[in-house]
Amino acid sequence: MEKEKDTVGVSVHGDGGRPPLGSKPLLVYDHGFDPNGRQTAVSIADMSVHTHVVPELSENNFHVTPHGWVFLNGLGSLRARLWDPLSGESLALPDMEHDLPVHWKCYLSDVPTAPSCVVLLLYITEPKFLYCRVGDTHWITHEYDVGDVNLPPSYAPPRRRVIQQAGAVGGKFYILEKGKLGFLDFSPAPEFSYHDYTPPVPEPVDGSNCCRSHVAASGGELFVVRIYHKGFTPEILTVRVYKFDDLAGPTTTLREVADLGDKVLLLSDSNQLLLKSASKYGLKGNRIYFMHNVLEEPDGGLLHVFDLDNQSLDTMRPCQDMTELMCCPFWMLPTDHDSAQEVEN
């Protein structure tokens, strides 16, 4: 693959006002210990590759939310803000009271310009999160208890369960639990509740002993993607998609979805995004793009593309000509990819 030159500039105001990462769905690699703070972006519409410096990413700890906005926390600083990579707009958040842990994720209850948007910072290795609303003057720390990990009696003391991922629908954060769908509502203090749901009875996947699950939400829809492995090996057999119906009711149903229409799901270890209109950006719909790096390769491993239409699985290495160390990639979407739908909901 021929590596292209930087054609999108280094800042939103330094190149005729163009977005620093373009305006299409991207798979972005941070160059880790690179002293220049570079990022390599792959446009999945045409697989073109661009390496450049985005100061907002190189000078901050960051996490890309499913709404496309990026949470930024300055390196060696307590300053925090939300950044729109499409327009360059920033929304100030309260200063952090202390440094964030090594592993964390950020979720928004809605587009940040909506009233009472909650910014949720999940700690990935302990049962704790920080939250605030856009416009607040301080963060609030909340420790939670959603039960213990199922371990043999010989393991002591018990280990509390930690929420690893969430999806925001209708201003609430949904968490997939075994046999139940948990949701976290802020009214105004955080409250956990649970939906009973009717699980599907999927046909067994011959030869599979384990699967990985991803939760993705956008525009009022909540999906679960399950990636089935051959035995206990890294080999992938198939991918199945499920959707929750009637989230507003006392019970909900999780059903298998065979056709996503014009939607595309973008999955990585860092974030999970749902693109509402693939054709708008020159992509084919009804596909799932996901990273699969069980061998922990420095460049993030292979990109897999599963087509629900014909049940085919393609693989590629987007940055095969890059030799320097890069970290596991993450997805970025234009912040207008589902803003209208979120506001309507």
mmCIF file of N, CA, C and O in Angstrom, residues 58-134:
data_model
loop_
_atom_site.group_PDB
_atom_site.id
_atom_site.type_symbol
_atom_site.label_atom_id
_atom_site.label_comp_id
_atom_site.label_asym_id
_atom_site.label_seq_id
_atom_site.Cartn_x
_atom_site.Cartn_y
_atom_site.Cartn_z
ATOM 1 N N SER A 58 -1.862 14.896 20.271
ATOM 2 C CA SER A 58 -0.490 14.686 20.719
ATOM 3 C C SER A 58 -0.194 15.368 22.045
ATOM 4 O O SER A 58 0.743 14.987 22.749
ATOM 5 N N GLU A 59 -0.987 16.363 22.431
ATOM 6 C CA GLU A 59 -0.718 17.121 23.649
ATOM 7 C C GLU A 59 -1.672 16.783 24.787
ATOM 8 O O GLU A 59 -1.678 17.455 25.822
ATOM 9 N N ASN A 60 -2.486 15.740 24.618
ATOM 10 C CA ASN A 60 -3.501 15.409 25.614
ATOM 11 C C ASN A 60 -3.661 13.904 25.769
ATOM 12 O O ASN A 60 -3.381 13.136 24.840
ATOM 13 N N ASN A 61 -4.126 13.484 26.952
ATOM 14 C CA ASN A 61 -4.765 12.187 27.060
ATOM 15 C C ASN A 61 -6.137 12.339 26.405
ATOM 16 O O ASN A 61 -6.800 13.375 26.567
ATOM 17 N N PHE A 62 -6.572 11.312 25.677
ATOM 18 C CA PHE A 62 -7.829 11.498 24.949
ATOM 19 C C PHE A 62 -8.583 10.186 24.832
ATOM 20 O O PHE A 62 -8.017 9.092 24.956
ATOM 21 N N HIS A 63 -9.874 10.311 24.581
ATOM 22 C CA HIS A 63 -10.716 9.158 24.246
ATOM 23 C C HIS A 63 -11.825 9.630 23.327
ATOM 24 O O HIS A 63 -12.479 10.649 23.592
ATOM 25 N N VAL A 64 -12.059 8.891 22.233
ATOM 26 C CA VAL A 64 -13.078 9.249 21.254
ATOM 27 C C VAL A 64 -14.406 8.634 21.679
ATOM 28 O O VAL A 64 -14.514 7.414 21.829
ATOM 29 N N THR A 65 -15.420 9.464 21.870
ATOM 30 C CA THR A 65 -16.726 8.976 22.305
ATOM 31 C C THR A 65 -17.536 8.497 21.101
ATOM 32 O O THR A 65 -17.246 8.861 19.957
ATOM 33 N N PRO A 66 -18.580 7.698 21.327
ATOM 34 C CA PRO A 66 -19.420 7.243 20.214
ATOM 35 C C PRO A 66 -20.122 8.368 19.468
ATOM 36 O O PRO A 66 -20.600 8.166 18.354
ATOM 37 N N HIS A 67 -20.201 9.565 20.063
ATOM 38 C CA HIS A 67 -20.814 10.697 19.379
ATOM 39 C C HIS A 67 -19.834 11.428 18.459
ATOM 40 O O HIS A 67 -20.210 12.388 17.793
ATOM 41 N N GLY A 68 -18.571 10.982 18.442
ATOM 42 C CA GLY A 68 -17.574 11.627 17.599
ATOM 43 C C GLY A 68 -16.763 12.689 18.320
ATOM 44 O O GLY A 68 -15.640 12.994 17.920
ATOM 45 N N TRP A 69 -17.306 13.292 19.380
ATOM 46 C CA TRP A 69 -16.564 14.246 20.179
ATOM 47 C C TRP A 69 -15.447 13.519 20.934
ATOM 48 O O TRP A 69 -15.585 12.353 21.287
ATOM 49 N N VAL A 70 -14.355 14.245 21.187
ATOM 50 C CA VAL A 70 -13.191 13.658 21.834
ATOM 51 C C VAL A 70 -12.987 14.306 23.200
ATOM 52 O O VAL A 70 -12.934 15.539 23.306
ATOM 53 N N PHE A 71 -12.893 13.486 24.241
ATOM 54 C CA PHE A 71 -12.548 13.995 25.564
ATOM 55 C C PHE A 71 -11.044 14.202 25.622
ATOM 56 O O PHE A 71 -10.263 13.300 25.288
ATOM 57 N N LEU A 72 -10.618 15.411 26.043
ATOM 58 C CA LEU A 72 -9.201 15.763 26.128
ATOM 59 C C LEU A 72 -8.839 16.146 27.556
ATOM 60 O O LEU A 72 -9.577 16.890 28.211
ATOM 61 N N ASN A 73 -7.723 15.630 28.020
ATOM 62 C CA ASN A 73 -7.160 15.985 29.322
ATOM 63 C C ASN A 73 -5.669 16.239 29.116
ATOM 64 O O ASN A 73 -4.932 15.335 28.730
ATOM 65 N N GLY A 74 -5.225 17.478 29.333
ATOM 66 C CA GLY A 74 -3.867 17.873 29.020
ATOM 67 C C GLY A 74 -2.825 17.040 29.736
ATOM 68 O O GLY A 74 -2.979 16.705 30.912
ATOM 69 N N LEU A 75 -1.755 16.691 29.019
ATOM 70 C CA LEU A 75 -0.637 15.955 29.623
ATOM 71 C C LEU A 75 0.010 16.838 30.690
ATOM 72 O O LEU A 75 0.401 17.977 30.420
ATOM 73 N N GLY A 76 0.123 16.318 31.897
ATOM 74 C CA GLY A 76 0.687 17.096 32.989
ATOM 75 C C GLY A 76 -0.195 18.245 33.417
ATOM 76 O O GLY A 76 0.258 19.195 34.064
ATOM 77 N N SER A 77 -1.462 18.181 33.070
ATOM 78 C CA SER A 77 -2.402 19.264 33.381
ATOM 79 C C SER A 77 -3.701 18.662 33.897
ATOM 80 O O SER A 77 -4.013 17.496 33.646
ATOM 81 N N LEU A 78 -4.470 19.462 34.597
ATOM 82 C CA LEU A 78 -5.780 19.025 35.073
ATOM 83 C C LEU A 78 -6.904 19.565 34.198
ATOM 84 O O LEU A 78 -8.077 19.309 34.467
ATOM 85 N N ARG A 79 -6.549 20.287 33.135
ATOM 86 C CA ARG A 79 -7.564 20.861 32.268
ATOM 87 C C ARG A 79 -8.276 19.764 31.485
ATOM 88 O O ARG A 79 -7.656 18.801 31.022
ATOM 89 N N ALA A 80 -9.582 19.904 31.310
ATOM 90 C CA ALA A 80 -10.380 18.935 30.558
ATOM 91 C C ALA A 80 -11.348 19.672 29.645
ATOM 92 O O ALA A 80 -11.842 20.752 29.978
ATOM 93 N N ARG A 81 -11.624 19.065 28.495
ATOM 94 C CA ARG A 81 -12.578 19.657 27.557
ATOM 95 C C ARG A 81 -13.056 18.602 26.578
ATOM 96 O O ARG A 81 -12.475 17.504 26.474
ATOM 97 N N LEU A 82 -14.113 18.919 25.857
ATOM 98 C CA LEU A 82 -14.597 18.110 24.749
ATOM 99 C C LEU A 82 -14.268 18.842 23.462
ATOM 100 O O LEU A 82 -14.481 20.052 23.340
ATOM 101 N N TRP A 83 -13.744 18.100 22.498
ATOM 102 C CA TRP A 83 -13.279 18.695 21.245
ATOM 103 C C TRP A 83 -14.002 18.051 20.075
ATOM 104 O O TRP A 83 -14.127 16.830 20.002
ATOM 105 N N ASP A 84 -14.486 18.901 19.166
ATOM 106 C CA ASP A 84 -15.120 18.445 17.938
ATOM 107 C C ASP A 84 -14.084 18.481 16.822
ATOM 108 O O ASP A 84 -13.711 19.558 16.354
ATOM 109 N N PRO A 85 -13.565 17.331 16.374
ATOM 110 C CA PRO A 85 -12.533 17.340 15.339
ATOM 111 C C PRO A 85 -13.032 17.793 13.978
ATOM 112 O O PRO A 85 -12.229 18.093 13.095
ATOM 113 N N LEU A 86 -14.352 17.870 13.792
ATOM 114 C CA LEU A 86 -14.886 18.309 12.505
ATOM 115 C C LEU A 86 -14.890 19.829 12.399
ATOM 116 O O LEU A 86 -14.470 20.394 11.398
ATOM 117 N N SER A 87 -15.337 20.516 13.464
ATOM 118 C CA SER A 87 -15.432 21.974 13.427
ATOM 119 C C SER A 87 -14.288 22.671 14.148
ATOM 120 O O SER A 87 -14.050 23.858 13.935
ATOM 121 N N GLY A 88 -13.594 21.941 15.036
ATOM 122 C CA GLY A 88 -12.560 22.556 15.856
ATOM 123 C C GLY A 88 -13.092 23.172 17.128
ATOM 124 O O GLY A 88 -12.322 23.679 17.951
ATOM 125 N N GLU A 89 -14.397 23.125 17.337
ATOM 126 C CA GLU A 89 -15.006 23.703 18.538
ATOM 127 C C GLU A 89 -14.615 22.906 19.774
ATOM 128 O O GLU A 89 -14.493 21.684 19.736
ATOM 129 N N SER A 90 -14.426 23.605 20.897
ATOM 130 C CA SER A 90 -14.174 22.961 22.183
ATOM 131 C C SER A 90 -15.198 23.430 23.208
ATOM 132 O O SER A 90 -15.626 24.586 23.187
ATOM 133 N N LEU A 91 -15.592 22.525 24.085
ATOM 134 C CA LEU A 91 -16.472 22.845 25.208
ATOM 135 C C LEU A 91 -15.709 22.577 26.490
ATOM 136 O O LEU A 91 -15.228 21.460 26.712
ATOM 137 N N ALA A 92 -15.583 23.586 27.323
ATOM 138 C CA ALA A 92 -14.827 23.445 28.564
ATOM 139 C C ALA A 92 -15.561 22.540 29.542
ATOM 140 O O ALA A 92 -16.792 22.565 29.647
ATOM 141 N N LEU A 93 -14.789 21.704 30.243
ATOM 142 C CA LEU A 93 -15.296 20.872 31.326
ATOM 143 C C LEU A 93 -14.566 21.278 32.609
ATOM 144 O O LEU A 93 -13.532 21.951 32.552
ATOM 145 N N PRO A 94 -15.065 20.874 33.759
ATOM 146 C CA PRO A 94 -14.346 21.201 34.999
ATOM 147 C C PRO A 94 -12.936 20.631 34.987
ATOM 148 O O PRO A 94 -12.680 19.584 34.392
ATOM 149 N N ASP A 95 -12.008 21.318 35.633
ATOM 150 C CA ASP A 95 -10.661 20.780 35.790
ATOM 151 C C ASP A 95 -10.725 19.481 36.586
ATOM 152 O O ASP A 95 -11.553 19.325 37.498
ATOM 153 N N MET A 96 -9.854 18.543 36.223
ATOM 154 C CA MET A 96 -9.766 17.297 36.964
ATOM 155 C C MET A 96 -9.158 17.572 38.346
ATOM 156 O O MET A 96 -8.327 18.474 38.508
ATOM 157 N N GLU A 97 -9.552 16.794 39.335
ATOM 158 C CA GLU A 97 -8.985 16.956 40.673
ATOM 159 C C GLU A 97 -7.714 16.137 40.854
ATOM 160 O O GLU A 97 -6.925 16.398 41.767
ATOM 161 N N HIS A 98 -7.521 15.141 39.989
ATOM 162 C CA HIS A 98 -6.319 14.314 40.044
ATOM 163 C C HIS A 98 -6.138 13.650 38.688
ATOM 164 O O HIS A 98 -7.030 13.709 37.825
ATOM 165 N N ASP A 99 -4.994 13.029 38.483
ATOM 166 C CA ASP A 99 -4.727 12.371 37.209
ATOM 167 C C ASP A 99 -5.669 11.184 36.999
ATOM 168 O O ASP A 99 -6.068 10.510 37.959
ATOM 169 N N LEU A 100 -5.983 10.923 35.745
ATOM 170 C CA LEU A 100 -6.797 9.762 35.408
ATOM 171 C C LEU A 100 -5.963 8.491 35.528
ATOM 172 O O LEU A 100 -4.735 8.526 35.412
ATOM 173 N N PRO A 101 -6.603 7.343 35.748
ATOM 174 C CA PRO A 101 -5.849 6.083 35.781
ATOM 175 C C PRO A 101 -5.321 5.737 34.402
ATOM 176 O O PRO A 101 -5.619 6.407 33.401
ATOM 177 N N VAL A 102 -4.560 4.664 34.313
ATOM 178 C CA VAL A 102 -3.990 4.253 33.031
ATOM 179 C C VAL A 102 -5.088 3.838 32.059
ATOM 180 O O VAL A 102 -5.057 4.178 30.869
ATOM 181 N N HIS A 103 -6.102 3.120 32.546
ATOM 182 C CA HIS A 103 -7.156 2.589 31.680
ATOM 183 C C HIS A 103 -8.491 3.233 32.036
ATOM 184 O O HIS A 103 -8.978 3.100 33.167
ATOM 185 N N TRP A 104 -9.107 3.894 31.060
ATOM 186 C CA TRP A 104 -10.387 4.566 31.270
ATOM 187 C C TRP A 104 -11.051 4.774 29.905
ATOM 188 O O TRP A 104 -10.416 4.684 28.861
ATOM 189 N N LYS A 105 -12.341 5.051 29.931
ATOM 190 C CA LYS A 105 -13.089 5.349 28.715
ATOM 191 C C LYS A 105 -14.076 6.476 29.015
ATOM 192 O O LYS A 105 -14.491 6.661 30.163
ATOM 193 N N CYS A 106 -14.456 7.190 27.974
ATOM 194 C CA CYS A 106 -15.403 8.295 28.117
ATOM 195 C C CYS A 106 -16.653 8.026 27.289
ATOM 196 O O CYS A 106 -16.563 7.606 26.130
ATOM 197 N N TYR A 107 -17.806 8.294 27.898
ATOM 198 C CA TYR A 107 -19.087 8.193 27.207
ATOM 199 C C TYR A 107 -19.891 9.461 27.472
ATOM 200 O O TYR A 107 -19.776 10.072 28.539
ATOM 201 N N LEU A 108 -20.723 9.845 26.511
ATOM 202 C CA LEU A 108 -21.630 10.981 26.653
ATOM 203 C C LEU A 108 -23.059 10.467 26.618
ATOM 204 O O LEU A 108 -23.392 9.579 25.830
ATOM 205 N N SER A 109 -23.926 11.054 27.455
ATOM 206 C CA SER A 109 -25.328 10.626 27.447
ATOM 207 C C SER A 109 -26.072 11.124 26.220
ATOM 208 O O SER A 109 -27.124 10.591 25.860
ATOM 209 N N ASP A 110 -25.543 12.135 25.571
ATOM 210 C CA ASP A 110 -26.165 12.743 24.392
ATOM 211 C C ASP A 110 -25.100 13.581 23.701
ATOM 212 O O ASP A 110 -23.955 13.647 24.167
ATOM 213 N N VAL A 111 -25.464 14.234 22.600
ATOM 214 C CA VAL A 111 -24.535 15.203 22.038
ATOM 215 C C VAL A 111 -24.285 16.269 23.096
ATOM 216 O O VAL A 111 -25.198 16.654 23.834
ATOM 217 N N PRO A 112 -23.042 16.758 23.234
ATOM 218 C CA PRO A 112 -22.725 17.631 24.361
ATOM 219 C C PRO A 112 -23.417 18.984 24.333
ATOM 220 O O PRO A 112 -23.435 19.688 25.344
ATOM 221 N N THR A 113 -24.005 19.363 23.190
ATOM 222 C CA THR A 113 -24.746 20.614 23.125
ATOM 223 C C THR A 113 -26.187 20.455 23.596
ATOM 224 O O THR A 113 -26.913 21.438 23.703
ATOM 225 N N ALA A 114 -26.615 19.211 23.877
ATOM 226 C CA ALA A 114 -27.966 18.971 24.375
ATOM 227 C C ALA A 114 -28.054 19.346 25.854
ATOM 228 O O ALA A 114 -27.056 19.317 26.575
ATOM 229 N N PRO A 115 -29.232 19.689 26.341
ATOM 230 C CA PRO A 115 -29.366 20.053 27.754
ATOM 231 C C PRO A 115 -28.985 18.894 28.675
ATOM 232 O O PRO A 115 -29.341 17.735 28.421
ATOM 233 N N SER A 116 -28.250 19.211 29.739
ATOM 234 C CA SER A 116 -27.918 18.247 30.798
ATOM 235 C C SER A 116 -27.157 17.033 30.284
ATOM 236 O O SER A 116 -27.330 15.921 30.791
ATOM 237 N N CYS A 117 -26.299 17.214 29.286
ATOM 238 C CA CYS A 117 -25.477 16.096 28.808
ATOM 239 C C CYS A 117 -24.511 15.665 29.902
ATOM 240 O O CYS A 117 -23.771 16.486 30.454
ATOM 241 N N VAL A 118 -24.511 14.366 30.221
ATOM 242 C CA VAL A 118 -23.627 13.811 31.246
ATOM 243 C C VAL A 118 -22.365 13.277 30.579
ATOM 244 O O VAL A 118 -22.435 12.556 29.581
ATOM 245 N N VAL A 119 -21.225 13.653 31.141
ATOM 246 C CA VAL A 119 -19.932 13.122 30.703
ATOM 247 C C VAL A 119 -19.509 12.072 31.721
ATOM 248 O O VAL A 119 -19.356 12.370 32.904
ATOM 249 N N LEU A 120 -19.351 10.837 31.267
ATOM 250 C CA LEU A 120 -19.045 9.713 32.144
ATOM 251 C C LEU A 120 -17.646 9.194 31.834
ATOM 252 O O LEU A 120 -17.335 8.846 30.697
ATOM 253 N N LEU A 121 -16.781 9.149 32.851
ATOM 254 C CA LEU A 121 -15.439 8.595 32.721
ATOM 255 C C LEU A 121 -15.371 7.290 33.507
ATOM 256 O O LEU A 121 -15.347 7.295 34.736
ATOM 257 N N LEU A 122 -15.364 6.174 32.790
ATOM 258 C CA LEU A 122 -15.343 4.851 33.417
ATOM 259 C C LEU A 122 -13.912 4.446 33.748
ATOM 260 O O LEU A 122 -13.028 4.497 32.886
ATOM 261 N N TYR A 123 -13.671 4.032 34.967
ATOM 262 C CA TYR A 123 -12.410 3.379 35.318
ATOM 263 C C TYR A 123 -12.548 1.914 34.905
ATOM 264 O O TYR A 123 -13.490 1.243 35.304
ATOM 265 N N ILE A 124 -11.599 1.400 34.147
ATOM 266 C CA ILE A 124 -11.726 0.067 33.569
ATOM 267 C C ILE A 124 -11.226 -1.030 34.499
ATOM 268 O O ILE A 124 -11.568 -2.200 34.331
ATOM 269 N N THR A 125 -10.443 -0.688 35.496
ATOM 270 C CA THR A 125 -9.868 -1.721 36.363
ATOM 271 C C THR A 125 -10.384 -1.652 37.800
ATOM 272 O O THR A 125 -9.949 -2.443 38.634
ATOM 273 N N GLU A 126 -11.309 -0.752 38.100
ATOM 274 C CA GLU A 126 -11.881 -0.694 39.441
ATOM 275 C C GLU A 126 -13.307 -0.176 39.347
ATOM 276 O O GLU A 126 -13.659 0.551 38.417
ATOM 277 N N PRO A 127 -14.174 -0.561 40.294
ATOM 278 C CA PRO A 127 -15.586 -0.179 40.232
ATOM 279 C C PRO A 127 -15.805 1.278 40.639
ATOM 280 O O PRO A 127 -16.301 1.589 41.729
ATOM 281 N N LYS A 128 -15.467 2.165 39.745
ATOM 282 C CA LYS A 128 -15.525 3.590 40.041
ATOM 283 C C LYS A 128 -15.693 4.352 38.732
ATOM 284 O O LYS A 128 -15.239 3.919 37.682
ATOM 285 N N PHE A 129 -16.367 5.494 38.805
ATOM 286 C CA PHE A 129 -16.395 6.398 37.655
ATOM 287 C C PHE A 129 -16.466 7.836 38.143
ATOM 288 O O PHE A 129 -16.806 8.120 39.295
ATOM 289 N N LEU A 130 -16.106 8.746 37.253
ATOM 290 C CA LEU A 130 -16.264 10.182 37.456
ATOM 291 C C LEU A 130 -17.366 10.658 36.526
ATOM 292 O O LEU A 130 -17.548 10.115 35.434
ATOM 293 N N TYR A 131 -18.090 11.696 36.944
ATOM 294 C CA TYR A 131 -19.085 12.255 36.038
ATOM 295 C C TYR A 131 -19.286 13.736 36.317
ATOM 296 O O TYR A 131 -19.004 14.242 37.411
ATOM 297 N N CYS A 132 -19.754 14.413 35.298
ATOM 298 C CA CYS A 132 -20.180 15.800 35.419
ATOM 299 C C CYS A 132 -21.154 16.066 34.285
ATOM 300 O O CYS A 132 -21.321 15.233 33.389
ATOM 301 N N ARG A 133 -21.793 17.204 34.323
ATOM 302 C CA ARG A 133 -22.598 17.669 33.198
ATOM 303 C C ARG A 133 -21.875 18.819 32.524
ATOM 304 O O ARG A 133 -21.134 19.561 33.184
ATOM 305 N N VAL A 134 -22.081 18.937 31.231
ATOM 306 C CA VAL A 134 -21.479 20.063 30.522
ATOM 307 C C VAL A 134 -21.994 21.351 31.153
ATOM 308 O O VAL A 134 -23.205 21.554 31.277
#
